[in-house]
PDB file of C-alpha atoms in Angstrom:
ATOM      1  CA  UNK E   1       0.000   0.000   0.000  1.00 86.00           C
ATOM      2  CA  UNK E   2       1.316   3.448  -1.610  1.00 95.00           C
ATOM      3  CA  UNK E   3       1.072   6.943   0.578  1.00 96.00           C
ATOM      4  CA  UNK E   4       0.681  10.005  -2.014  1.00 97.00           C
ATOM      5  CA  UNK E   5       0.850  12.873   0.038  1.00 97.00           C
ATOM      6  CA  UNK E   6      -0.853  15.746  -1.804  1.00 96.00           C
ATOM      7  CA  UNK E   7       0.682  18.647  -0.964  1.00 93.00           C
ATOM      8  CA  UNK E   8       4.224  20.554  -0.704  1.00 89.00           C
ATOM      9  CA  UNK E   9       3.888  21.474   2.826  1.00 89.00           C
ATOM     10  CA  UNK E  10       7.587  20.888   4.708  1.00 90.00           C
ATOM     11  CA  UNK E  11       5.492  20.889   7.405  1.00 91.00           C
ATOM     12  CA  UNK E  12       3.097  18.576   6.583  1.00 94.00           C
ATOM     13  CA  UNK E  13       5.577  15.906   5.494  1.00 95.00           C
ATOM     14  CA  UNK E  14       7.639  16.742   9.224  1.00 95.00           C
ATOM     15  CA  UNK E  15       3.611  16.020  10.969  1.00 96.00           C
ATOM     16  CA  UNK E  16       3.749  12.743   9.120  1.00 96.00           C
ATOM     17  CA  UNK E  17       6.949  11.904  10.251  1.00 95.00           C
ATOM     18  CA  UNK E  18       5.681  11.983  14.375  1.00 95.00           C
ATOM     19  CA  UNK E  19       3.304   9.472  12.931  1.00 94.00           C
ATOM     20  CA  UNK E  20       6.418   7.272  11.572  1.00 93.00           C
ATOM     21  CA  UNK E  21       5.025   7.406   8.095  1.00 94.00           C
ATOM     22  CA  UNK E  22       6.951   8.987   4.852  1.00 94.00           C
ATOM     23  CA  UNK E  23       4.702   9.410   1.904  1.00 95.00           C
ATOM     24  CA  UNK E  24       5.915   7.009  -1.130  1.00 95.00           C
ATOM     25  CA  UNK E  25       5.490  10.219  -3.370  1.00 96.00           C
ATOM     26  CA  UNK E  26       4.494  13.805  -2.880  1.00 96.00           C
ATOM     27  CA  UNK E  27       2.250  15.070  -5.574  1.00 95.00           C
ATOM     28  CA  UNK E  28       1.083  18.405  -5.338  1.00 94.00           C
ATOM     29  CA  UNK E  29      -2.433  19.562  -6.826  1.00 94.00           C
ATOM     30  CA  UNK E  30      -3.108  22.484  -9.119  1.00 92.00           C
ATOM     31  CA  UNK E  31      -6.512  23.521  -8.222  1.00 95.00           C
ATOM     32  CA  UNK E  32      -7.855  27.105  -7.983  1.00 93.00           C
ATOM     33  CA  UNK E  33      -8.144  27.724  -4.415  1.00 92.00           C
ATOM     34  CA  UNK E  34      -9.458  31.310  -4.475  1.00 93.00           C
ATOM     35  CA  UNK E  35     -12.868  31.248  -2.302  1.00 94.00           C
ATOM     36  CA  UNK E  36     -16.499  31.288  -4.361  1.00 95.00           C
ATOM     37  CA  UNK E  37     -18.476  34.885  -3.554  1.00 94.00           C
ATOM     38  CA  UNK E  38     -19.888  34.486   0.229  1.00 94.00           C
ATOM     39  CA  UNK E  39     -18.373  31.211   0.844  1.00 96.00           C
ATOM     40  CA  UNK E  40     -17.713  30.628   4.662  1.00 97.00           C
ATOM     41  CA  UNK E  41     -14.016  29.722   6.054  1.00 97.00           C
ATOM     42  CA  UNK E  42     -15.415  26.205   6.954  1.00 97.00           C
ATOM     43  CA  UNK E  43     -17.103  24.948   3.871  1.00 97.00           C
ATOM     44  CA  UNK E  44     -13.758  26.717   1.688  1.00 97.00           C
ATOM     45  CA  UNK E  45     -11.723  24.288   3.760  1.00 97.00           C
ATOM     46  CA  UNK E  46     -13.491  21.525   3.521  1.00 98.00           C
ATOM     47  CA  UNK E  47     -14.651  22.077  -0.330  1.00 98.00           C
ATOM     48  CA  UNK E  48     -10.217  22.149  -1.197  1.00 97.00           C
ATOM     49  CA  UNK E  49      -9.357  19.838   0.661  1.00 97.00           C
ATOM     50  CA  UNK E  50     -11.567  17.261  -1.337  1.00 97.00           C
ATOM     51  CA  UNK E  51     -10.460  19.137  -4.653  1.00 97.00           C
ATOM     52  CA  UNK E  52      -6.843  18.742  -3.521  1.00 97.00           C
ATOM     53  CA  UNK E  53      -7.326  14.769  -3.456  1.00 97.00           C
ATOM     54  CA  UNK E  54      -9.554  14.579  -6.506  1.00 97.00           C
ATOM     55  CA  UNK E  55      -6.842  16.612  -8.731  1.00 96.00           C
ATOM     56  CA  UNK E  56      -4.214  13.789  -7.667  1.00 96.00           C
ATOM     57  CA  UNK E  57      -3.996  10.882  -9.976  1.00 94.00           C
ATOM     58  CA  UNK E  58      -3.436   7.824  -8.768  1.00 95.00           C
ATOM     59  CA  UNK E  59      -3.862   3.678  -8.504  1.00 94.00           C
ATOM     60  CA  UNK E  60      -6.206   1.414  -7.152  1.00 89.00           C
ATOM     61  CA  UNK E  61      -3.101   0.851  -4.783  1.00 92.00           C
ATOM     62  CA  UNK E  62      -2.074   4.194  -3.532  1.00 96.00           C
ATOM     63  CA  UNK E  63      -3.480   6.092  -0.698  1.00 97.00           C
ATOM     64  CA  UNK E  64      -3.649  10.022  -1.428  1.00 98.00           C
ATOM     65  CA  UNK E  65      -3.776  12.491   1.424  1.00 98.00           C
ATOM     66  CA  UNK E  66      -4.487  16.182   0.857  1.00 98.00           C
ATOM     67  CA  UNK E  67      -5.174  19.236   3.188  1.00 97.00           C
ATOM     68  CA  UNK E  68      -6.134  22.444   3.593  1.00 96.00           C
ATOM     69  CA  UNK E  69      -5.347  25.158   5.889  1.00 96.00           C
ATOM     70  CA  UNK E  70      -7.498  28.127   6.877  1.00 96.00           C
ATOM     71  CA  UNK E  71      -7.269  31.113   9.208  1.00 97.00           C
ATOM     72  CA  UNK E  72     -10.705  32.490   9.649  1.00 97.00           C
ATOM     73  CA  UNK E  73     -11.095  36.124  11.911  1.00 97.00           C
ATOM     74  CA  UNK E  74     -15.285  35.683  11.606  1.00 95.00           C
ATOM     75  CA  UNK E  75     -16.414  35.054   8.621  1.00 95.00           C
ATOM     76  CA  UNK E  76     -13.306  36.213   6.979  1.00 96.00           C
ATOM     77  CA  UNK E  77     -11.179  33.825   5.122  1.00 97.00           C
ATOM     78  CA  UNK E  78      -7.376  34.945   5.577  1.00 96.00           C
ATOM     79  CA  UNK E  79      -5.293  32.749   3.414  1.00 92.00           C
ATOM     80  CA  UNK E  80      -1.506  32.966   2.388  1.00 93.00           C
ATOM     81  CA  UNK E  81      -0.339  36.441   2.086  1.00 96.00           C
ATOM     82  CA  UNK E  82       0.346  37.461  -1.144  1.00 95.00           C
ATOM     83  CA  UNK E  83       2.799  40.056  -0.068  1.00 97.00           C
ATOM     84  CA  UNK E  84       4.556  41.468   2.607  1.00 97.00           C
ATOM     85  CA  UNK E  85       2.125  44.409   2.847  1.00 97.00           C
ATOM     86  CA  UNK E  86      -1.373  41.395   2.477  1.00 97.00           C
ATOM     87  CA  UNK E  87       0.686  39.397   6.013  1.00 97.00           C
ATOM     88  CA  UNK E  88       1.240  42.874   7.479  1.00 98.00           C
ATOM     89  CA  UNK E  89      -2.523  43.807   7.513  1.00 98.00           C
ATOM     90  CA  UNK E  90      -3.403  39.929   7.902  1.00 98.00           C
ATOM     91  CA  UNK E  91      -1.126  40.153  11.187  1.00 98.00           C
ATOM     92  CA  UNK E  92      -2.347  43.177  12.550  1.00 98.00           C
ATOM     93  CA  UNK E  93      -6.314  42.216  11.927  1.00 97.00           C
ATOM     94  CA  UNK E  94      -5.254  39.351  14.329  1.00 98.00           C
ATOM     95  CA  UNK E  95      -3.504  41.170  17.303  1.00 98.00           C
ATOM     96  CA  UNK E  96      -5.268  40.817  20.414  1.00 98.00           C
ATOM     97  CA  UNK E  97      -8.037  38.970  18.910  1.00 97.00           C
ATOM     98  CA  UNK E  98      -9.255  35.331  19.027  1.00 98.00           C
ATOM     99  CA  UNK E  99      -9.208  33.601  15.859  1.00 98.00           C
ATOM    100  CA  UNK E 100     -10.100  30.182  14.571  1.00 98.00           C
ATOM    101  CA  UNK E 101      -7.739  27.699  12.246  1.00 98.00           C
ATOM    102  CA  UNK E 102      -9.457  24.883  10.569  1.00 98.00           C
ATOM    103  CA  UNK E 103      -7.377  22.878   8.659  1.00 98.00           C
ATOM    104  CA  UNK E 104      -9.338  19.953   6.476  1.00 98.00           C
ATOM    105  CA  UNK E 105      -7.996  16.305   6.069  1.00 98.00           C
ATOM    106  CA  UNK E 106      -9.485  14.491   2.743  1.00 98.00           C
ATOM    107  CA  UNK E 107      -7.640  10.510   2.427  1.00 98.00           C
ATOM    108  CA  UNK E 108      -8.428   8.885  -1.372  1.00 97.00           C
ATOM    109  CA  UNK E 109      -8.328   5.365  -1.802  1.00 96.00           C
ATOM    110  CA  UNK E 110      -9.972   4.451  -5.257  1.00 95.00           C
ATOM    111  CA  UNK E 111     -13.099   6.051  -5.910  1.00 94.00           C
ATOM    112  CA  UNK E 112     -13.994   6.209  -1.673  1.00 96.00           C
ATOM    113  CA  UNK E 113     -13.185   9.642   0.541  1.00 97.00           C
ATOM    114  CA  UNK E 114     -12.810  10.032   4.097  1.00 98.00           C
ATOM    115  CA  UNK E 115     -12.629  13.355   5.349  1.00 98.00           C
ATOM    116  CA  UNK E 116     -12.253  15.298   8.291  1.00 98.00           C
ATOM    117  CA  UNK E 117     -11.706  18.971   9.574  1.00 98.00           C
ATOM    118  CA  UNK E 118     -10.702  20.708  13.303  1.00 98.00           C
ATOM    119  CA  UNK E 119     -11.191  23.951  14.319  1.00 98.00           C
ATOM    120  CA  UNK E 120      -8.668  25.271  16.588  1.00 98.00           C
ATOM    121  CA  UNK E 121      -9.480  28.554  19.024  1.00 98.00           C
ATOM    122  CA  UNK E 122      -6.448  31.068  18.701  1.00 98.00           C
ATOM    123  CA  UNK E 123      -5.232  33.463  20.656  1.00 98.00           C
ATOM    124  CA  UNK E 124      -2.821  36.318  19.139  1.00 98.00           C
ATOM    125  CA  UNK E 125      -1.363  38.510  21.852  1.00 98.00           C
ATOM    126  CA  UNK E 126      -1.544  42.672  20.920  1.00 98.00           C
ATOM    127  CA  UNK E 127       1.887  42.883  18.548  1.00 98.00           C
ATOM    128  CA  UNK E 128       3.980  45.696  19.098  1.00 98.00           C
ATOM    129  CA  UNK E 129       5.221  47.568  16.194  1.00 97.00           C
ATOM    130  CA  UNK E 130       8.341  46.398  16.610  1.00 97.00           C
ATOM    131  CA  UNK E 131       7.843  42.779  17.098  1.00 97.00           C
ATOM    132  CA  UNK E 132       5.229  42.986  13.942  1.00 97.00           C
ATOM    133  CA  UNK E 133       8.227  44.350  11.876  1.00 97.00           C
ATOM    134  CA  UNK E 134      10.572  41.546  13.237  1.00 97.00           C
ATOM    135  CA  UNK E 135       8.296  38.535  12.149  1.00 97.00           C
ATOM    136  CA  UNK E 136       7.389  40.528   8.752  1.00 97.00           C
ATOM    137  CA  UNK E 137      11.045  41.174   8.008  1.00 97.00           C
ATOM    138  CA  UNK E 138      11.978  37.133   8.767  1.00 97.00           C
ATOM    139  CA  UNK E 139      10.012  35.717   5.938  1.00 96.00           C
ATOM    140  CA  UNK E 140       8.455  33.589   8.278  1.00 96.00           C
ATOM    141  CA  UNK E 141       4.923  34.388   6.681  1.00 96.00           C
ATOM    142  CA  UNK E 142       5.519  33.272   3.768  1.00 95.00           C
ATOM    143  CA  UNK E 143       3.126  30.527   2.535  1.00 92.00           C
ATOM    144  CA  UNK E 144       1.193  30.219   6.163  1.00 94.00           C
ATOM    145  CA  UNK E 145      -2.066  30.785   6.158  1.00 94.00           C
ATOM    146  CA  UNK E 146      -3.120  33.840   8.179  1.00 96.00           C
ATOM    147  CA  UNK E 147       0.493  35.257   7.514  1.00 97.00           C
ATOM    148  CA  UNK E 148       2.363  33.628  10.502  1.00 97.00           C
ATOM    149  CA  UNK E 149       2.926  29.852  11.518  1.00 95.00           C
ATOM    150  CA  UNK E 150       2.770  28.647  15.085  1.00 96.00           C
ATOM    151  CA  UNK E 151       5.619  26.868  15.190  1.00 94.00           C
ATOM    152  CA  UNK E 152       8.321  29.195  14.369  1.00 94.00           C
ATOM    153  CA  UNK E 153       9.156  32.592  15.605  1.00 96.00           C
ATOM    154  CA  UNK E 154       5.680  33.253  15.875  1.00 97.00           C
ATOM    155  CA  UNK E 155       4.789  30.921  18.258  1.00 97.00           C
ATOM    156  CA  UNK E 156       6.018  33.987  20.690  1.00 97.00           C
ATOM    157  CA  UNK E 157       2.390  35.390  19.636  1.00 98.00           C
ATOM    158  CA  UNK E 158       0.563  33.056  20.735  1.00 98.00           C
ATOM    159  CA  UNK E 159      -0.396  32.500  24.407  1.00 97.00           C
ATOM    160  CA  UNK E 160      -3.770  30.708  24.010  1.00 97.00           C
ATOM    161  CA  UNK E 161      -5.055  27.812  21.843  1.00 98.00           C
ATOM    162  CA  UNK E 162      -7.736  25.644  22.666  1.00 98.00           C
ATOM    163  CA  UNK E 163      -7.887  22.433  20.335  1.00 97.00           C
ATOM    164  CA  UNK E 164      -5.496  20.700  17.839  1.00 97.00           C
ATOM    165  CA  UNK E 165      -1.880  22.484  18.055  1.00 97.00           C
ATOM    166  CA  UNK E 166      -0.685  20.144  15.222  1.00 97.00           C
ATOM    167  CA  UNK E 167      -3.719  21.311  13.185  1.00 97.00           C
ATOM    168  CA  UNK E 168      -2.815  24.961  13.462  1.00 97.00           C
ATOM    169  CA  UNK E 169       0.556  23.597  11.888  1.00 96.00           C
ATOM    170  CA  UNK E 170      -1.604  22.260   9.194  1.00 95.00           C
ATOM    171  CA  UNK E 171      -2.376  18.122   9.997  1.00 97.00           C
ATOM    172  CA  UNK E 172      -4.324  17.442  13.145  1.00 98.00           C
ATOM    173  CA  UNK E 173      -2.048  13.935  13.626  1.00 97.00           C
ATOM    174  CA  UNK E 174      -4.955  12.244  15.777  1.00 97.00           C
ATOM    175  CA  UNK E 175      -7.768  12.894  12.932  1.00 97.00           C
ATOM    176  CA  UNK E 176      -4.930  11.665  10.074  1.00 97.00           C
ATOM    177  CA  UNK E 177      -3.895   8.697  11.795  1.00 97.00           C
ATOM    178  CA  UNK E 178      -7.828   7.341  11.836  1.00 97.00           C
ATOM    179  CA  UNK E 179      -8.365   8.545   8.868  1.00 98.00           C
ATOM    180  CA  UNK E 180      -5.583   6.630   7.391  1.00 97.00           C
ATOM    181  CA  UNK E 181      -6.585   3.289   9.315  1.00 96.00           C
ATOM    182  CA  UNK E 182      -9.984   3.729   7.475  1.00 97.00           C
ATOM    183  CA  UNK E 183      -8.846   3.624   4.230  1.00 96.00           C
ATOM    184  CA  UNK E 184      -6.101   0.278   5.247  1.00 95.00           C
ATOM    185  CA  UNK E 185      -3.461   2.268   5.373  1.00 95.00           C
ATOM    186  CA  UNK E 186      -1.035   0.136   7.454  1.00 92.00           C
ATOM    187  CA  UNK E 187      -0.021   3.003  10.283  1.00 90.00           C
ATOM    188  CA  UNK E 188       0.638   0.597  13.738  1.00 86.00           C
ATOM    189  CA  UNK E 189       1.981  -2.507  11.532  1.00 79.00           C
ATOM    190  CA  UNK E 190       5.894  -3.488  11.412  1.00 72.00           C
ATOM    191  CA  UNK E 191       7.468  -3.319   7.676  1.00 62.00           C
ATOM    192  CA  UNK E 192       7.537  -6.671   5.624  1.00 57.00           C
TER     193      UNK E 192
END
């Protein structure tokens, strides 16, 4: 049995890895992933991460596992900065405010889907100028959804979560690993 992971995400393949699995082949989809007019940050998740694992060809024999990442502030969708200037006004929308991050799980095998998605409460402390010009000058932000990612310098940020820490990353591991079992992926089983 084949893992396709379908997505690019570093940090997706290093979530993966605290599961002990290493996708046979990483093939990343080319959907459009801009939202539809009045879509909700839930339903946008949800709705890519099943395109991402449609768009990915594969066998009867391989397992394909896409995601999707969101940072909603209401009913706002804040996805990957386009800029330096889109993370700076993502960033300070989010100081000292909660903030949810729902990231969506879709697993292929064949024609069936299993899907899942988590929403994580966040908490961004008020940024200071300076430390908002710090993170912003870092690169950090670059290809995180909601302009910043958890688990690097901005982790300083955050003082509050309630929910899935690896799904703010972007892969809730508990949700992957069952979803994986569903589809026979063999996760707890010793190599032949």
């Amino acid at each position: 049995m084949k893992l396709v992971l379908g997505s690019g995400s570093p940090r997706r393949r290093e979530l993966l890895a605290q599961l002990g699995v290493t996708a046979d082949d990483i093939r990343t989809p080319d959907i459009d992933e801009d939202p539809m007019p009045g879509e909700l940050p839930r339903p946008y998740c949800v709705r890519l991460a099943r395109e991402k694992v449609q768009a990915i060809p594969a066998s009867d024999t391989e397992i394909v596992l896409s995601a999707d990442t969101t940072v909603a502030l209401g009913r706002r969708i804040l996805g990957k900065p386009r800029d330096a200037g889109e993370a700076a006004d993502f960033l300070t929308r989010l100081s000292g405010r909660r903030h949810r991050v729902i990231t969506a799980v879709a697993v292929r095998r064949g024609d069936r889907v299993w899907e899942r998605d988590v929403v994580t409460q966040v908490q961004m402390k008020n940024l200071s100028n300076e430390e908002l010009n710090a993170y912003l000058a870092s690169g950090d932000w670059q290809g995180k959804a909601g302009g910043y990612g958890i688990q690097g310098p901005a982790g300083a940020f955050i003082p509050w979560i309630n929910g899935s820490f690896t799904s703010v990353v972007g892969l809730p591991l508990a949700e992957t690993a069952n979803l994986l079992l569903a589809a026979g992926y063999p996760l707890y089983k010793p190599a032949d």
